[in-house]
Short mmCIF file of C-alpha atoms and ligand atoms in Angstrom, two decimals:
data_model
loop_
_atom_site.label_atom_id
_atom_site.label_comp_id
_atom_site.label_asym_id
_atom_site.label_seq_id
_atom_site.Cartn_x
_atom_site.Cartn_y
_atom_site.Cartn_z
CA MET A 1 116.87 73.38 158.42
CA MET A 2 116.41 73.76 154.67
CA ASP A 3 117.54 71.19 152.02
CA GLN A 4 121.19 70.98 151.16
CA PRO A 5 122.20 69.75 147.69
CA ALA A 6 125.71 68.27 148.01
CA GLY A 7 128.74 69.59 146.19
CA GLU A 8 127.22 72.65 144.54
CA THR A 9 126.53 76.24 145.48
CA ARG A 10 123.53 76.38 147.80
CA ILE A 11 120.96 78.98 146.90
CA LEU A 12 119.72 80.49 150.14
CA ASP A 13 116.13 80.75 149.00
CA GLY A 14 114.54 83.48 151.08
CA LYS A 15 111.29 83.23 149.17
CA LYS A 16 110.85 79.54 149.98
CA LEU A 17 111.93 79.98 153.60
CA SER A 18 109.72 83.02 154.07
CA ASN A 19 106.70 81.04 152.81
CA LEU A 20 107.46 78.37 155.41
CA LEU A 21 107.71 81.01 158.12
CA LEU A 22 104.52 82.72 156.95
CA ASP A 23 102.76 79.35 157.44
CA GLU A 24 104.16 79.21 160.98
CA ILE A 25 102.89 82.75 161.66
CA ARG A 26 99.47 81.92 160.23
CA ASP A 27 99.25 78.88 162.52
CA ALA A 28 100.18 81.01 165.53
CA VAL A 29 97.56 83.64 164.62
CA GLN A 30 94.92 80.91 164.21
CA LYS A 31 95.86 79.30 167.55
CA ARG A 32 95.41 82.70 169.20
CA ALA A 33 91.97 83.03 167.65
CA HIS A 34 90.96 79.58 168.94
CA LYS A 35 92.01 80.61 172.42
CA GLY A 36 90.01 83.84 172.13
CA LEU A 37 93.17 85.96 172.09
CA LYS A 38 93.56 89.19 170.12
CA THR A 39 94.31 89.17 166.38
CA PRO A 40 97.65 90.96 165.82
CA HIS A 41 97.30 94.33 164.09
CA LEU A 42 100.12 96.08 162.21
CA ALA A 43 99.82 99.64 160.89
CA ALA A 44 102.08 101.52 158.49
CA ILE A 45 102.41 105.24 157.94
CA LEU A 46 103.56 106.14 154.44
CA VAL A 47 104.20 109.78 153.54
CA GLY A 48 104.31 110.75 149.86
CA GLU A 49 104.56 108.81 146.64
CA ASN A 50 108.02 107.18 146.62
CA GLY A 51 107.44 104.23 144.25
CA ALA A 52 109.78 101.80 146.00
CA SER A 53 108.35 102.66 149.45
CA LEU A 54 104.80 102.20 148.18
CA SER A 55 105.67 98.78 146.78
CA TYR A 56 107.43 97.70 150.04
CA VAL A 57 104.45 98.78 152.13
CA GLN A 58 102.05 96.98 149.78
CA SER A 59 104.13 93.83 150.08
CA LYS A 60 104.00 94.11 153.91
CA ILE A 61 100.21 94.39 153.72
CA ARG A 62 99.94 91.42 151.33
CA MET A 63 102.00 89.29 153.72
CA CYS A 64 99.76 90.33 156.60
CA GLU A 65 96.76 89.11 154.61
CA LYS A 66 98.48 85.73 154.05
CA THR A 67 98.92 85.23 157.78
CA GLY A 68 95.67 86.63 159.15
CA ILE A 69 97.43 89.61 160.77
CA ARG A 70 95.24 92.72 160.47
CA SER A 71 96.83 95.65 158.70
CA THR A 72 96.08 99.34 158.33
CA LEU A 73 97.80 101.71 155.91
CA MET A 74 97.79 105.42 156.65
CA HIS A 75 98.90 107.03 153.39
CA LEU A 76 99.61 110.72 153.98
CA ASP A 77 100.13 113.55 151.54
CA GLU A 78 103.70 114.43 150.49
CA ASN A 79 103.22 117.86 152.13
CA THR A 80 102.25 116.52 155.57
CA SER A 81 103.87 118.76 158.19
CA GLU A 82 106.07 117.64 161.06
CA THR A 83 103.35 118.52 163.58
CA GLU A 84 100.74 116.56 161.64
CA LEU A 85 102.94 113.47 161.38
CA LEU A 86 103.73 113.64 165.09
CA GLN A 87 100.00 113.80 165.79
CA HIS A 88 99.36 110.72 163.65
CA ILE A 89 102.14 108.89 165.50
CA GLN A 90 100.52 109.83 168.83
CA THR A 91 97.16 108.57 167.57
CA MET A 92 98.71 105.20 166.72
CA ASN A 93 100.54 105.11 170.07
CA SER A 94 97.25 105.44 171.92
CA ASP A 95 95.12 103.18 169.69
CA ALA A 96 94.77 100.04 171.82
CA ASP A 97 93.90 97.89 168.81
CA ILE A 98 97.18 98.62 166.99
CA ASP A 99 99.88 96.34 168.41
CA GLY A 100 102.73 97.65 166.29
CA PHE A 101 103.31 100.25 163.60
CA ILE A 102 106.03 101.55 161.33
CA VAL A 103 106.81 104.86 159.68
CA GLN A 104 108.10 103.89 156.23
CA LEU A 105 111.49 105.44 155.40
CA PRO A 106 112.77 107.44 153.64
CA LEU A 107 110.52 110.35 154.60
CA PRO A 108 110.21 113.43 152.35
CA ALA A 109 113.16 115.79 152.92
CA HIS A 110 111.26 118.23 155.18
CA LEU A 111 110.53 115.49 157.74
CA ASP A 112 113.41 114.50 160.01
CA PRO A 113 113.32 110.77 160.88
CA ASP A 114 115.45 111.47 163.96
CA LYS A 115 112.53 113.51 165.33
CA MET A 116 109.77 111.16 164.19
CA ILE A 117 111.13 107.73 165.19
CA PRO A 118 111.67 108.64 168.89
CA ALA A 119 107.99 109.67 169.05
CA ILE A 120 106.92 106.04 168.46
CA ASP A 121 106.01 104.08 171.61
CA PRO A 122 108.99 101.67 171.96
CA ASP A 123 106.53 98.85 172.78
CA LYS A 124 104.90 99.39 169.36
CA ASP A 125 108.13 100.02 167.44
CA VAL A 126 108.11 96.77 165.45
CA ASP A 127 110.79 98.22 163.13
CA GLY A 128 113.16 98.31 166.11
CA PHE A 129 114.35 101.80 165.11
CA HIS A 130 113.61 103.62 168.40
CA PRO A 131 116.80 104.57 170.29
CA ILE A 132 115.59 102.52 173.29
CA ASN A 133 115.16 99.41 171.15
CA LEU A 134 118.49 99.95 169.39
CA GLY A 135 120.11 100.32 172.82
CA ARG A 136 118.47 97.11 174.02
CA MET A 137 119.73 95.33 170.90
CA GLN A 138 123.26 96.63 171.55
CA LEU A 139 123.09 95.27 175.11
CA GLY A 140 121.66 91.91 174.05
CA LEU A 141 118.38 92.52 175.90
CA PRO A 142 115.01 91.30 174.54
CA THR A 143 113.76 93.82 171.96
CA PHE A 144 112.33 94.19 168.49
CA LEU A 145 115.18 93.45 166.10
CA SER A 146 115.01 95.54 162.92
CA ALA A 147 113.56 93.62 160.01
CA THR A 148 116.60 93.39 157.73
CA PRO A 149 119.21 92.30 160.31
CA ALA A 150 116.63 89.96 161.84
CA GLY A 151 115.87 88.53 158.39
CA VAL A 152 119.56 87.88 157.71
CA MET A 153 120.02 86.20 161.13
CA LEU A 154 116.95 84.02 160.52
CA LEU A 155 118.24 83.01 157.10
CA LEU A 156 121.64 82.03 158.56
CA GLU A 157 119.93 80.14 161.38
CA ARG A 158 117.41 78.20 159.31
CA TYR A 159 119.99 77.26 156.67
CA ALA A 160 122.31 76.19 159.52
CA ILE A 161 125.19 78.29 158.20
CA GLU A 162 128.17 77.84 160.51
CA THR A 163 129.18 81.24 161.86
CA ALA A 164 131.24 80.62 165.03
CA GLY A 165 134.88 81.63 164.52
CA LYS A 166 134.26 82.73 160.94
CA HIS A 167 135.49 86.00 159.49
CA CYS A 168 132.42 87.98 158.48
CA VAL A 169 132.97 91.02 156.27
CA ILE A 170 130.07 93.47 156.12
CA LEU A 171 129.96 96.11 153.39
CA GLY A 172 128.00 99.18 154.50
CA ARG A 173 127.60 100.75 157.96
CA SER A 174 123.99 101.94 157.83
CA ASN A 175 122.07 102.26 161.10
CA ILE A 176 119.43 99.81 159.91
CA VAL A 177 121.56 97.06 158.35
CA GLY A 178 125.38 97.05 158.51
CA THR A 179 125.92 98.37 162.02
CA PRO A 180 123.30 96.19 163.77
CA LEU A 181 124.50 93.11 161.85
CA ALA A 182 128.08 93.80 162.98
CA ILE A 183 126.84 93.82 166.60
CA LEU A 184 124.59 90.77 166.26
CA LEU A 185 127.13 88.60 164.46
CA SER A 186 129.93 89.38 166.89
CA ARG A 187 127.77 88.48 169.91
CA ASN A 188 128.14 85.16 171.79
CA THR A 189 125.04 83.62 170.22
CA GLU A 190 124.10 81.12 167.53
CA PRO A 191 124.26 82.45 164.81
CA GLY A 192 127.03 84.74 166.00
CA ASN A 193 130.57 84.46 167.37
CA CYS A 194 131.99 85.82 164.11
CA THR A 195 135.05 88.00 163.86
CA VAL A 196 133.51 90.96 162.11
CA THR A 197 135.06 93.55 159.79
CA LEU A 198 132.74 96.44 158.97
CA CYS A 199 133.75 98.13 155.70
CA HIS A 200 132.53 101.51 154.48
CA SER A 201 133.20 104.23 151.92
CA LYS A 202 136.58 105.16 153.49
CA THR A 203 137.86 101.59 153.85
CA LYS A 204 141.17 100.95 152.12
CA ASN A 205 141.92 97.70 150.27
CA ILE A 206 138.27 96.68 150.27
CA LYS A 207 138.77 93.97 147.63
CA GLU A 208 141.57 92.34 149.63
CA ILE A 209 139.47 92.43 152.81
CA CYS A 210 136.50 90.88 151.01
CA ARG A 211 138.72 88.08 149.75
CA THR A 212 139.40 87.10 153.38
CA ALA A 213 135.69 86.75 154.18
CA ASP A 214 134.19 83.38 155.10
CA ILE A 215 130.85 85.20 155.19
CA LEU A 216 130.41 88.27 153.00
CA ILE A 217 127.39 90.51 153.61
CA ALA A 218 126.83 93.25 151.05
CA ALA A 219 124.59 96.07 152.25
CA LEU A 220 125.87 99.21 150.58
CA GLY A 221 123.26 99.82 147.90
CA ARG A 222 125.62 99.74 144.92
CA PRO A 223 124.43 97.33 142.22
CA HIS A 224 126.90 94.56 141.37
CA PHE A 225 129.65 96.08 143.54
CA VAL A 226 130.89 92.61 144.55
CA THR A 227 132.68 90.94 141.66
CA ALA A 228 134.43 87.58 141.25
CA ASP A 229 137.82 88.95 142.37
CA MET A 230 136.34 89.83 145.80
CA VAL A 231 135.08 86.37 146.69
CA LYS A 232 137.05 83.67 148.52
CA ALA A 233 136.40 80.11 147.31
CA GLY A 234 133.65 78.58 149.43
CA ALA A 235 132.45 81.86 150.97
CA VAL A 236 128.84 82.36 152.05
CA ILE A 237 127.41 85.48 150.40
CA ILE A 238 124.44 87.42 151.71
CA ASP A 239 123.22 90.15 149.35
CA VAL A 240 121.09 92.79 151.05
CA GLY A 241 121.07 95.19 148.07
CA ILE A 242 117.83 95.99 146.28
CA THR A 243 118.45 98.87 143.87
CA ARG A 244 116.06 99.76 141.07
CA VAL A 245 118.12 100.12 137.89
CA PRO A 246 116.39 101.69 134.84
CA ALA A 247 115.61 99.11 132.13
CA ASN A 248 113.65 98.82 128.89
CA ASN A 249 110.88 96.62 130.27
CA ALA A 250 107.24 97.11 131.26
CA LYS A 251 108.14 98.28 134.77
CA GLY A 252 110.92 100.55 133.53
CA TYR A 253 113.43 99.04 135.96
CA VAL A 254 115.05 95.84 137.19
CA VAL A 255 115.97 95.17 140.80
CA GLN A 256 119.69 94.49 141.26
CA GLY A 257 121.62 93.30 144.27
CA ASP A 258 125.01 94.51 145.51
CA VAL A 259 126.59 91.28 144.29
CA ASP A 260 127.19 90.25 140.69
CA PHE A 261 125.44 86.89 141.15
CA GLU A 262 126.61 85.36 137.85
CA GLN A 263 130.25 86.02 138.77
CA ALA A 264 130.11 85.28 142.49
CA ALA A 265 127.81 82.24 142.68
CA PRO A 266 130.18 79.68 141.12
CA ILE A 267 132.93 80.63 143.61
CA ALA A 268 130.70 80.72 146.71
CA SER A 269 129.46 77.76 148.76
CA ALA A 270 126.12 79.49 149.39
CA ILE A 271 124.52 82.70 148.14
CA THR A 272 121.25 84.62 148.35
CA PRO A 273 119.61 85.63 145.05
CA VAL A 274 118.11 89.08 144.39
CA PRO A 275 115.18 89.18 144.29
CA GLY A 276 114.03 86.28 146.45
CA GLY A 277 116.79 86.26 149.07
CA VAL A 278 116.94 88.66 152.00
CA GLY A 279 113.96 90.77 150.82
CA PRO A 280 111.12 88.36 151.68
CA MET A 281 112.84 87.51 154.99
CA THR A 282 112.63 91.14 156.11
CA VAL A 283 108.85 91.19 155.76
CA VAL A 284 108.55 87.94 157.73
CA SER A 285 110.69 89.45 160.49
CA LEU A 286 108.39 92.47 160.71
CA LEU A 287 105.39 90.15 161.07
CA LEU A 288 107.18 88.10 163.74
CA ASN A 289 107.82 91.34 165.65
CA THR A 290 104.13 92.24 165.34
CA LEU A 291 103.13 88.83 166.70
CA GLN A 292 105.61 89.34 169.55
CA ALA A 293 104.15 92.81 170.30
CA THR A 294 100.67 91.29 170.53
CA GLU A 295 101.81 88.38 172.71
CA LYS A 296 103.53 90.82 175.09
CA LYS A 297 100.15 92.42 175.76
CA ASP A 298 98.36 89.10 176.49
CA ASN A 299 99.06 89.14 180.21
CA GLN A 300 98.70 92.87 180.79
N1 LIG B 401 112.86 101.58 154.40
C1 LIG B 401 113.72 100.60 154.01
N2 LIG B 401 113.71 99.58 154.89
C2 LIG B 401 112.82 99.91 155.84
C3 LIG B 401 112.36 99.25 157.01
O1 LIG B 401 112.78 98.15 157.37
N3 LIG B 401 111.42 99.92 157.73
C4 LIG B 401 110.96 101.15 157.38
N4 LIG B 401 110.06 101.74 158.18
N5 LIG B 401 111.36 101.80 156.30
C5 LIG B 401 112.29 101.17 155.54
#
């Protein structure tokens, strides 16, 4: 469990927690090496030049380096055809040294993720996006949990946030964040046992619903959507948003969350910052999945 300063809003520091977890992963990788077991190997396929995707993939590779996990980046041309990408996926499926790999999303418009993701060997699908793995998650069977929902669950667990019986309001019903989190948090687990309300673009009275949330999870990709009038006193706020907003600085943008932190933090009992909250936890979750994929092969 992480430190808990009394009487003030707790900052759920994903950066600090992720560094702790990266140390744990590095220890596990080293222990494997001492036992003569295989070094985990994660590969990523990136198609095109989407700036945000490139920076996410680079951060995944950097984290691999910190833990001793091997990494390979296959950076393909923007014009890669569907057949070519499927061939690359098959190559990774049959490469015995690669324990897990991801196809970074979004793909260029001419490539349909719904055709590409099912081509990944479910045992190597460390993103947990394959229909088989999503089905296993839905049923509560052992699987690779997708990085963002897994990162949020890990954050709640390690900060010992009480979830049982709480009303959790989730903003955003995406396949990779909102929907899986609604399933995971309503399950009879710890963390879990929440009463979940999943809000989306057609939800009526969204502000009123948010005000009833003990735990508010914002994952809709709209910068500063959550304002002071949407937060119940003492709520726990998890901000999954990471939108690049144009700015007059060296990078040309700032990263903004879905929550107006300045407004919401004083009302909340605990809150994740952006950056440095959920983001780093997602990368750790991907590495944990990679370690798990390697361990699964130990006795085969
Ligand atoms: N794009 C945004 N998040 C993710 C993720 O978790 N995995 C992949 N492959 N692409 C993403």
